[in-house]
mmCIF file of C-alpha atoms and ligand atoms in Angstrom:
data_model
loop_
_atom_site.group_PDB
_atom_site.id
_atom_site.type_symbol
_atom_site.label_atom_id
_atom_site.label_comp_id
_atom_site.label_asym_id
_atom_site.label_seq_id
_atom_site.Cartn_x
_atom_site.Cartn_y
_atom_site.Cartn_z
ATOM 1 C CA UNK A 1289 -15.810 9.901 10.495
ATOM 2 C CA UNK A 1290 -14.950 13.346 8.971
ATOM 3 C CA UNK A 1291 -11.566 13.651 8.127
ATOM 4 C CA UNK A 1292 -9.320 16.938 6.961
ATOM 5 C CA UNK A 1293 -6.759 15.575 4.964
ATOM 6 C CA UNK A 1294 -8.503 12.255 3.731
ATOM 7 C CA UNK A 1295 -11.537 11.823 1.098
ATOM 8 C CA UNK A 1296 -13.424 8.286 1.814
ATOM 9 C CA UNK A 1297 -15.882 6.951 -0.853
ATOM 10 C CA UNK A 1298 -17.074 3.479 -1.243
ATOM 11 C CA UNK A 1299 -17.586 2.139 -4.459
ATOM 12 C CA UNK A 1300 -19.186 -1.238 -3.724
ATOM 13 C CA UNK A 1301 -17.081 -3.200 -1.794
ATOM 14 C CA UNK A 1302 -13.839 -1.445 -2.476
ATOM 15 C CA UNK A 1303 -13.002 1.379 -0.476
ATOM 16 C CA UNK A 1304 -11.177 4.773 -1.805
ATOM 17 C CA UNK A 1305 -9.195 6.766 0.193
ATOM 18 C CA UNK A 1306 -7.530 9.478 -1.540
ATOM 19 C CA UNK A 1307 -5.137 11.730 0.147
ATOM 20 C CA UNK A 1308 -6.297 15.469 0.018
ATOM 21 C CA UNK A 1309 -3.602 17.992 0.673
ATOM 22 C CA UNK A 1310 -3.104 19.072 -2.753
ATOM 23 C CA UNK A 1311 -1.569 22.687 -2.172
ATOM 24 C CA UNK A 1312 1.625 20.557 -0.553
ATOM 25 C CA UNK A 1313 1.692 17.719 -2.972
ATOM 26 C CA UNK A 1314 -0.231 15.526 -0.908
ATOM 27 C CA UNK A 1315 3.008 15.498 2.012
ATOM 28 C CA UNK A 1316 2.418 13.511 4.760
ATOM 29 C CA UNK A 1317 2.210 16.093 8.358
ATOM 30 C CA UNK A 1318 0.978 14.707 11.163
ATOM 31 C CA UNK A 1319 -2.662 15.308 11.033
ATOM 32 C CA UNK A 1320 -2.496 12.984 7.734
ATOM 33 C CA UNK A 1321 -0.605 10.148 9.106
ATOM 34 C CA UNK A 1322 -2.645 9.795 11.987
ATOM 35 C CA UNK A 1323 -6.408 10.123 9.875
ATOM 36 C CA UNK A 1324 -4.153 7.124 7.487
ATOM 37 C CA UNK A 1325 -3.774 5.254 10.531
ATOM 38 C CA UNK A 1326 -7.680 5.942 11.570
ATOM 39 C CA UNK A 1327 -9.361 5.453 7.964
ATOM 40 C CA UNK A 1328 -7.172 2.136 7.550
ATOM 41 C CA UNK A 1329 -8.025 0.739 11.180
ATOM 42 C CA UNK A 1330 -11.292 1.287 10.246
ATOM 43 C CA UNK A 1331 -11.477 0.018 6.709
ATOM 44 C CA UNK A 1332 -9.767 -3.110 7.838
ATOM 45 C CA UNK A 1333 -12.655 -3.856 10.710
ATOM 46 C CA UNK A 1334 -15.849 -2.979 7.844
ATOM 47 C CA UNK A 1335 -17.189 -5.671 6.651
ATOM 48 C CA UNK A 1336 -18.888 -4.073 3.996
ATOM 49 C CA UNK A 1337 -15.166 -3.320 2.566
ATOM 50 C CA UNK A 1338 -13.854 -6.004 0.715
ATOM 51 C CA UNK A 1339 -10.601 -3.954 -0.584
ATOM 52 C CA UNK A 1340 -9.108 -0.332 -0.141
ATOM 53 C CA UNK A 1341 -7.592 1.552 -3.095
ATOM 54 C CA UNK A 1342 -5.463 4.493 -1.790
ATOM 55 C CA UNK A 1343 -4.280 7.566 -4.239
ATOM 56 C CA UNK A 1344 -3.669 10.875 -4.289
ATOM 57 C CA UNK A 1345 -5.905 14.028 -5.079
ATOM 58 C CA UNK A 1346 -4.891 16.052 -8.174
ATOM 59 C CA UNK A 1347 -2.764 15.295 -11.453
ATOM 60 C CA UNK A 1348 0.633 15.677 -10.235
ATOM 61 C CA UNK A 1349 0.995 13.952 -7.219
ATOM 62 C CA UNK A 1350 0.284 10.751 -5.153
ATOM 63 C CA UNK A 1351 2.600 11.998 -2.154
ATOM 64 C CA UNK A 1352 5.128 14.101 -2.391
ATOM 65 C CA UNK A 1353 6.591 12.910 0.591
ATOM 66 C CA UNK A 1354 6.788 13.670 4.476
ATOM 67 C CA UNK A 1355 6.190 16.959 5.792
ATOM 68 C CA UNK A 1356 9.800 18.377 5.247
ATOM 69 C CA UNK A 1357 8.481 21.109 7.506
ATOM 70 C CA UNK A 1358 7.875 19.066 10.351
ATOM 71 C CA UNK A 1359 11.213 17.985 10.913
ATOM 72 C CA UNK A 1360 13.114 21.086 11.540
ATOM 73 C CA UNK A 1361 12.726 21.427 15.037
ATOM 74 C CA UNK A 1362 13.407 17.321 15.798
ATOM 75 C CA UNK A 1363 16.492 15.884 17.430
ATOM 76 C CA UNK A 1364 17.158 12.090 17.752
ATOM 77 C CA UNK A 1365 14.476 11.320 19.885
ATOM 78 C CA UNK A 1366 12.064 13.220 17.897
ATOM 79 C CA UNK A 1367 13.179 11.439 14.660
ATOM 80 C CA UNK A 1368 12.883 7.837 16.370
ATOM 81 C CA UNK A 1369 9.997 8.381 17.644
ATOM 82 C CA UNK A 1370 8.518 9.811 14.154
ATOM 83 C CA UNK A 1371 10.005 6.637 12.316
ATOM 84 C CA UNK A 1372 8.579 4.368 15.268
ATOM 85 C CA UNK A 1373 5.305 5.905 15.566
ATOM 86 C CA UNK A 1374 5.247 5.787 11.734
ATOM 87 C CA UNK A 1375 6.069 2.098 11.415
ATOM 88 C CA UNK A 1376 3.372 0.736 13.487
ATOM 89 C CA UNK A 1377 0.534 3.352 13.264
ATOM 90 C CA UNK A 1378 0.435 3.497 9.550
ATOM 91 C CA UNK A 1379 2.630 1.961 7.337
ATOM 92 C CA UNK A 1380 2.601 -1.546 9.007
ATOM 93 C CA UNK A 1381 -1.176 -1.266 9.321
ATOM 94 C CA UNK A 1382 -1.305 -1.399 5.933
ATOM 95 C CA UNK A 1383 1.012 -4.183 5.100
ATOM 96 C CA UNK A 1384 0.146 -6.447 7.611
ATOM 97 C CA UNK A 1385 -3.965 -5.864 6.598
ATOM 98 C CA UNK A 1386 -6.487 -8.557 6.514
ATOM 99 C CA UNK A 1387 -7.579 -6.956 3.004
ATOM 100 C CA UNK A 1388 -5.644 -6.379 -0.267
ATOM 101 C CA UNK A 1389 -4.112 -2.576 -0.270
ATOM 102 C CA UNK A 1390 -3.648 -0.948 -4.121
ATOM 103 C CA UNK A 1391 -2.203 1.964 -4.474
ATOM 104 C CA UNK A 1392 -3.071 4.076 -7.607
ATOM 105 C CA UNK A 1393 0.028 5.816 -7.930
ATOM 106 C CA UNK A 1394 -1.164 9.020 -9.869
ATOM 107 C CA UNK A 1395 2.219 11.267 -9.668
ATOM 108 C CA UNK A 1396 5.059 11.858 -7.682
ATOM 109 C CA UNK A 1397 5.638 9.208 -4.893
ATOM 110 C CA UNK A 1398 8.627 10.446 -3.097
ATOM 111 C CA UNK A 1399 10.236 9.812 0.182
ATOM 112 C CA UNK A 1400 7.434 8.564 2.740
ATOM 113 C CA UNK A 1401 4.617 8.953 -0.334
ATOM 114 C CA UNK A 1402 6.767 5.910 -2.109
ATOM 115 C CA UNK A 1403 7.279 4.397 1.204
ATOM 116 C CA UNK A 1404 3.329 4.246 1.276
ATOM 117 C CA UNK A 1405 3.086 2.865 -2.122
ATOM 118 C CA UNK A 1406 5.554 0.318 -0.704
ATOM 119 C CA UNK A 1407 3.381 -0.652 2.302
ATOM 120 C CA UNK A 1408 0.484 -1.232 -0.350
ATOM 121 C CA UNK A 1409 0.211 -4.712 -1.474
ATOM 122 C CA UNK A 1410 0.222 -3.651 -5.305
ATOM 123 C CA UNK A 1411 1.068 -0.330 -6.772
ATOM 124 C CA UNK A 1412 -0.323 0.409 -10.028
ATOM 125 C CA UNK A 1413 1.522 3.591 -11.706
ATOM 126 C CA UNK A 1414 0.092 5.885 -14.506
ATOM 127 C CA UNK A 1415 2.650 7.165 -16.964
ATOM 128 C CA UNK A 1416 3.451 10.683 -15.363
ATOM 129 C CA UNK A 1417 4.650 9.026 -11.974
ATOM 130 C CA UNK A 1418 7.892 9.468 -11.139
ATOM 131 C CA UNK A 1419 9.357 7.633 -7.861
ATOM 132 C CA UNK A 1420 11.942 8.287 -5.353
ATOM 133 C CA UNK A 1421 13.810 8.105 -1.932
ATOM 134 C CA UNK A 1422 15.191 11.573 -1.659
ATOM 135 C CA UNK A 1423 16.220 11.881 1.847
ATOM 136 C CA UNK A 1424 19.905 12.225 1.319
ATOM 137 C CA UNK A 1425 19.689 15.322 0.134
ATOM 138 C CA UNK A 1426 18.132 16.359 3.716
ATOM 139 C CA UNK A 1427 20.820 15.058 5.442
ATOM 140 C CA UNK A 1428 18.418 12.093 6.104
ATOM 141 C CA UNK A 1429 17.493 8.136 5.101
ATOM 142 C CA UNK A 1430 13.794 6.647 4.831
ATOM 143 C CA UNK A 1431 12.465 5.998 7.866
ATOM 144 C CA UNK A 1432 8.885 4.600 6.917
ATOM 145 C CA UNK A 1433 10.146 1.288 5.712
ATOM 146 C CA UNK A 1434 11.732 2.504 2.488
ATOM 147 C CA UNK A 1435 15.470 0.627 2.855
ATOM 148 C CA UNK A 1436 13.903 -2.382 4.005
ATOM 149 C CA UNK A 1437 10.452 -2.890 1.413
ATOM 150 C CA UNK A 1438 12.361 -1.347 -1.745
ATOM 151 C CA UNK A 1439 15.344 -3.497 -1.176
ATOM 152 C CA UNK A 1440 12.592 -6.657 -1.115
ATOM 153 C CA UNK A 1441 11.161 -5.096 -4.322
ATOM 154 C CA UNK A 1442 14.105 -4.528 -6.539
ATOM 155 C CA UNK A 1443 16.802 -6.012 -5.269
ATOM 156 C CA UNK A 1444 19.823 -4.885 -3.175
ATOM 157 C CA UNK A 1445 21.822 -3.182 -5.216
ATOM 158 C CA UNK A 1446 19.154 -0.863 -7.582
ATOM 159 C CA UNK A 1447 17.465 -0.351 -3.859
ATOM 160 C CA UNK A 1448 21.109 1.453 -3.082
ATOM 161 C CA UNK A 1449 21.165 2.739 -6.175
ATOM 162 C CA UNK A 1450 17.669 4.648 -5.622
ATOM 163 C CA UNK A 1451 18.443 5.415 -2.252
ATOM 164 C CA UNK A 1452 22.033 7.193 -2.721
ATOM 165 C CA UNK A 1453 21.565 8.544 -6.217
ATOM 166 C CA UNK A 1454 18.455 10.008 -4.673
ATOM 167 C CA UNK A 1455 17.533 9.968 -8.120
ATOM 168 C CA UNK A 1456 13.585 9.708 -9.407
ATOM 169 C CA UNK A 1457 12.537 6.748 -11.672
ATOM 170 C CA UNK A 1458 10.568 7.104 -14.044
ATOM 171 C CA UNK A 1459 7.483 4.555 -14.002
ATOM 172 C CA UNK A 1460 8.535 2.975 -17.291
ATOM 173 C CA UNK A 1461 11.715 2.505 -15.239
ATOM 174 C CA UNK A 1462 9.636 1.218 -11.828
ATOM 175 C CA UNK A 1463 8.038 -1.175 -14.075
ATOM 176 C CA UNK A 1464 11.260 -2.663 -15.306
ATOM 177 C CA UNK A 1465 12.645 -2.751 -11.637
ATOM 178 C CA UNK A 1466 9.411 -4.324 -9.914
ATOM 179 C CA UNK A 1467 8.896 -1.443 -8.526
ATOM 180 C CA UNK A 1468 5.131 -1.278 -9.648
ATOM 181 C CA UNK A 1469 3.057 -4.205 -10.924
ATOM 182 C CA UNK A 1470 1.461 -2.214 -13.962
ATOM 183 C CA UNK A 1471 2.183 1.374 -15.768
ATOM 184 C CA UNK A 1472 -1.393 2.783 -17.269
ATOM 185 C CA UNK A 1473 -2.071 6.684 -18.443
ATOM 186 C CA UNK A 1474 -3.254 8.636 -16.286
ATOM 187 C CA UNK A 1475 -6.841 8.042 -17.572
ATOM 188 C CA UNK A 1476 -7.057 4.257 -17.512
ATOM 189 C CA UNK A 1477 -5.140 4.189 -13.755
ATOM 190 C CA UNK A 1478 -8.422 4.477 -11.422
ATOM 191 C CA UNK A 1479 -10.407 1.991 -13.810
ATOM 192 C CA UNK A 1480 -7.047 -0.335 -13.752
ATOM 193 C CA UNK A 1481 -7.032 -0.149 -10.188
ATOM 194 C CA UNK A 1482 -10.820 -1.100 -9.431
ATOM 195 C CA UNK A 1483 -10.560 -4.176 -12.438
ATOM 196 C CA UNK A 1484 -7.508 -5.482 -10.499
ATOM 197 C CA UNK A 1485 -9.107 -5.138 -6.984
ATOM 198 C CA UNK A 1486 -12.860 -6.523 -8.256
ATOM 199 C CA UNK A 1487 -10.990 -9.493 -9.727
ATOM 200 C CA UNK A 1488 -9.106 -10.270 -6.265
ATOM 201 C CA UNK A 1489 -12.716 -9.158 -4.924
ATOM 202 C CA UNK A 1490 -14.260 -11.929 -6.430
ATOM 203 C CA UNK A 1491 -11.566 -14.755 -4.899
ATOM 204 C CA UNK A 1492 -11.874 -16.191 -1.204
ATOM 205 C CA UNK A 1493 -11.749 -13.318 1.458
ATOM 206 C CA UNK A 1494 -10.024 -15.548 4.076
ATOM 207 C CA UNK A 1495 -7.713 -17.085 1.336
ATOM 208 C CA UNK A 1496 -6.919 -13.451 -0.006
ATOM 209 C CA UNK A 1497 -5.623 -12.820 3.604
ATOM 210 C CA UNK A 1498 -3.458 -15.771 4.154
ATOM 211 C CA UNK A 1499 -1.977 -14.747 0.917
ATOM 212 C CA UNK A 1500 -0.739 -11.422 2.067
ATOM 213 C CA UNK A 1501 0.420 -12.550 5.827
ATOM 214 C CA UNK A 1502 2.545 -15.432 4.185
ATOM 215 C CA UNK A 1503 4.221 -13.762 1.744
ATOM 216 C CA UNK A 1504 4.868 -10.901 3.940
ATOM 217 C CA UNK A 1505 6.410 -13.363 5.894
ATOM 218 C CA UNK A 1506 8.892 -14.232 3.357
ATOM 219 C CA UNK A 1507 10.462 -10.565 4.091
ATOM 220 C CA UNK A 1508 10.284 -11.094 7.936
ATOM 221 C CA UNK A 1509 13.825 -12.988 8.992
ATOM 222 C CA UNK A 1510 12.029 -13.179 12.608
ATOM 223 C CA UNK A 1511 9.288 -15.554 11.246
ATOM 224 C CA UNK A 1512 10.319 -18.916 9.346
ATOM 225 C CA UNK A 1513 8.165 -18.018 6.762
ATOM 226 C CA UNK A 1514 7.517 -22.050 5.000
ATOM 227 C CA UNK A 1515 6.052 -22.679 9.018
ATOM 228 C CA UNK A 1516 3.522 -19.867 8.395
ATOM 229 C CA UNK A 1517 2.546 -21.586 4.755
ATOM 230 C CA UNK A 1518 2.314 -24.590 5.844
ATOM 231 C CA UNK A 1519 -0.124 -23.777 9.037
ATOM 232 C CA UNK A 1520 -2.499 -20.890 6.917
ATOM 233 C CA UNK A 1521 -2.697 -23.749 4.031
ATOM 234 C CA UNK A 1522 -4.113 -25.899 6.630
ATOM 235 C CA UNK A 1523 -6.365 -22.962 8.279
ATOM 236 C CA UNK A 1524 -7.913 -23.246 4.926
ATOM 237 C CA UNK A 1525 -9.435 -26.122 5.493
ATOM 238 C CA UNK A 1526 -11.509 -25.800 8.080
ATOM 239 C CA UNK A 1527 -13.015 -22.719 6.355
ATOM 240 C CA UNK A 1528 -17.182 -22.513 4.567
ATOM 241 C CA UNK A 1529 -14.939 -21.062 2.019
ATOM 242 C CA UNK A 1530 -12.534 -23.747 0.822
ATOM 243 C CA UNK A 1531 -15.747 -26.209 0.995
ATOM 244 C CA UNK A 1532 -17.540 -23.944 -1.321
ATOM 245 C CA UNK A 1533 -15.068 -23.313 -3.579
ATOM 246 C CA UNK A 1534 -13.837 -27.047 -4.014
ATOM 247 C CA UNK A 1535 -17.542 -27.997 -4.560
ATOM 248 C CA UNK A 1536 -18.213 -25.426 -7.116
ATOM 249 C CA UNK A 1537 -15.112 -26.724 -8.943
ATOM 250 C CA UNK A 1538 -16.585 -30.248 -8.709
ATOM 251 C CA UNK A 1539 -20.316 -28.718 -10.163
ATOM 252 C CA UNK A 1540 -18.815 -26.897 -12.513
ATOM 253 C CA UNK A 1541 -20.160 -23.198 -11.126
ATOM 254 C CA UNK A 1542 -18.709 -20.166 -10.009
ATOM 255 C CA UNK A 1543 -18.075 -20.111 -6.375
ATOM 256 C CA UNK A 1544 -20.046 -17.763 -4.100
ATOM 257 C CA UNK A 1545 -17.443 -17.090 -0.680
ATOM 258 C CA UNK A 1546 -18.764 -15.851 2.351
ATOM 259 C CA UNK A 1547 -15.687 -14.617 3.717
ATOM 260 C CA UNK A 1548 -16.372 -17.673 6.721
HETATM 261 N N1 COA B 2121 6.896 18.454 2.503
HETATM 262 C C1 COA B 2121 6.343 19.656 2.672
HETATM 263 N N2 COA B 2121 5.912 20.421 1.644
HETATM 264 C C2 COA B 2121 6.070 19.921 0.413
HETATM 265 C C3 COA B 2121 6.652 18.685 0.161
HETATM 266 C C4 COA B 2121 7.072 17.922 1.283
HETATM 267 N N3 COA B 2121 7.612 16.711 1.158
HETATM 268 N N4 COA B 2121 6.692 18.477 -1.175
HETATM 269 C C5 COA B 2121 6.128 19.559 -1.742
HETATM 270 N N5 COA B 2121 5.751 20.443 -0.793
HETATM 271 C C6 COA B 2121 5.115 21.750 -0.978
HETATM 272 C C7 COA B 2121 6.080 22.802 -1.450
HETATM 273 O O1 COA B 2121 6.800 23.343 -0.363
HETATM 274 C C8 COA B 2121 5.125 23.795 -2.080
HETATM 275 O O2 COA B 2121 4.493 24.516 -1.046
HETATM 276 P P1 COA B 2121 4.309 26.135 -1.180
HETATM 277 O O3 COA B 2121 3.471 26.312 -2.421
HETATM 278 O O4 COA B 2121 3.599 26.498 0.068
HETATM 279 O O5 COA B 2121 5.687 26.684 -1.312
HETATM 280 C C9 COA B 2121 4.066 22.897 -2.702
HETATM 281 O O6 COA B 2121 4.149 21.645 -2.012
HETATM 282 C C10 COA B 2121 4.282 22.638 -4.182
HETATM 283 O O7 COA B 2121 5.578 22.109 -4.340
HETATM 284 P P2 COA B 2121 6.666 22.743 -5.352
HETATM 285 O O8 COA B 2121 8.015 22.369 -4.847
HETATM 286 O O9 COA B 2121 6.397 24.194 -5.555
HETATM 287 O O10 COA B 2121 6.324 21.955 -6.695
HETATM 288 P P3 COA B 2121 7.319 21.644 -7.891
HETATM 289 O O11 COA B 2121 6.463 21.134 -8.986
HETATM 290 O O12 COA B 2121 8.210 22.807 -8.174
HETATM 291 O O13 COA B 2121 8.252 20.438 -7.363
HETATM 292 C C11 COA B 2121 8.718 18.349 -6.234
HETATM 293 C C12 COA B 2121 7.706 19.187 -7.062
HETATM 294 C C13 COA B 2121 8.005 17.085 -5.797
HETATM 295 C C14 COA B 2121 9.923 18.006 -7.105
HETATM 296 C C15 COA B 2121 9.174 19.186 -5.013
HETATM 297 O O14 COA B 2121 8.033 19.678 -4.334
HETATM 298 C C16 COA B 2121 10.001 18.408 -3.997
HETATM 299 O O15 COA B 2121 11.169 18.160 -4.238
HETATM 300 N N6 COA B 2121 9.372 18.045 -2.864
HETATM 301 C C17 COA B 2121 10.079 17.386 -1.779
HETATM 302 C C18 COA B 2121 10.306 15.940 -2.119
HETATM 303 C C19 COA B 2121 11.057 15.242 -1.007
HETATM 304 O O16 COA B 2121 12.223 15.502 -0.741
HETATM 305 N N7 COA B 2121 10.368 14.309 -0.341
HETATM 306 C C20 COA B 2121 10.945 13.502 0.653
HETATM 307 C C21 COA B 2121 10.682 14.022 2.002
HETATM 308 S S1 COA B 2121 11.409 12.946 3.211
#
């Protein structure tokens, strides 16, 4: 599928999507959040893709943010239904994925461009990056998940701090909050990102995935999130996978996972 705001390359089995709107900082307008939503529905269901690293095209940003420009003519309805729409067609997508989500975050990462690092299951920052939820200054809060996955990240009270300073961190700073997992120049972030994902490439597919929905579910208060361990830890063992990998522990060889 051609898309107009989204490059996709394939790099073995990880997949790259790289956000392509460079003239506006890589915002997020419509036409981008809905080829997100298509490119990670699809990445998800490939089998050939093992992992997706998302960044941004250019040197200065990774996503500057939401289309600002979009939002002039909304009213209340308009707004919830941008959040909503948001929520479950995109940034949920990605959090809730079957297969580990990096985000190479090459720039700025404001409003709903940090809100889409946030969705990622690691974010890996190069040294220029600076980070942000700006919307009070647009009369405005985050509305793709950003009071609800920063506050899991860093903590209550820096998560306020971010969000009514409006002020930008630095990625030496993100670092020291949790914010990202690694800081890396600008040079060594794509290589970083592809030595993190081939490492997680080369663990158990099905195991990789219980991994992400039960710790997600430590942030969900609807779920009792010990249940969910308990019942993927057993899932495990009825998989090809966990009888592969405990017999190639006991033969002393590296395992070889099907994904089954
Ligand atoms: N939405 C729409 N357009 C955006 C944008 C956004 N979130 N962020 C940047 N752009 C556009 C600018 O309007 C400009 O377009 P133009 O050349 O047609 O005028 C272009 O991207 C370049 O941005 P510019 O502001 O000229 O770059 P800069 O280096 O001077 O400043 C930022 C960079 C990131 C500090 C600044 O663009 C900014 O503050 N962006 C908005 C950030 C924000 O509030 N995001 C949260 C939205 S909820």
């Amino acid at each position: 599928m051609a898309f107009e705001n989204l490059i996709i390359e394939d790099k073995g089995r990880i997949r790259y999507i790289t956000i392509n709107r460079e003239s506006k900082l890589n915002a997020l307008n419509k036409t981008t959040l809905a080829e997100l939503h298509d490119a990670f529905t699809q990445a998800f269901r490939d089998k050939a893709v093992g992992g997706i690293i998302i960044t941004g095209a250019g040197p200065k940003a990774f996503v500057a943010g939401a289309d600002i420009a979009e939002f002039a003519s909304l009213d209340a309805e308009g707004g919830t239904a941008l959040s909503r729409n948001g929520h479950t067609k995109v940034f949920d997508v990605i959090a809730n994925g079957s297969k580990p989500v990096i985000a190479a975050v090459n720039g700025f990462a404001l409003g709903g461009g940090l809100e889409l690092a946030m969705a990622c299951h690691i974010r890996i920052a190069s040294d220029n990056a600076k980070m942000g939820l700006p919307e009070v200054t647009l009369g405005l809060i985050p509305g793709y998940g950003g009071t609800q996955r920063l506050t899991a990240l860093v903590g209550k009270g820096k998560a306020l701090e971010i969000i009514m300073t409006a002020d930008m961190v630095t990625a030496a700073d993100a670092y020291q909050y949790g914010l990202v997992n690694h800081v890396v120049t600008q040079g060594e972030l794509l290589p970083k990102a592809e030595e993190m994902m081939t490492k997680i490439l080369s663990r158990a597919p099905l195991s990789i995935a219980a991994a992400i929905k039960t710790v997600n579910a430590a942030s969900d208060p609807s779920t009792n999130g010990f249940e969910v361990e308990i019942t993927e830890f057993g899932k495990c063992f009825d998989t090809a996978d966990m009888k592969e990998g405990v017999t190639a522990f006991l033969e002393k060889r590296k395992a070889d996972f099907k994904g089954e």
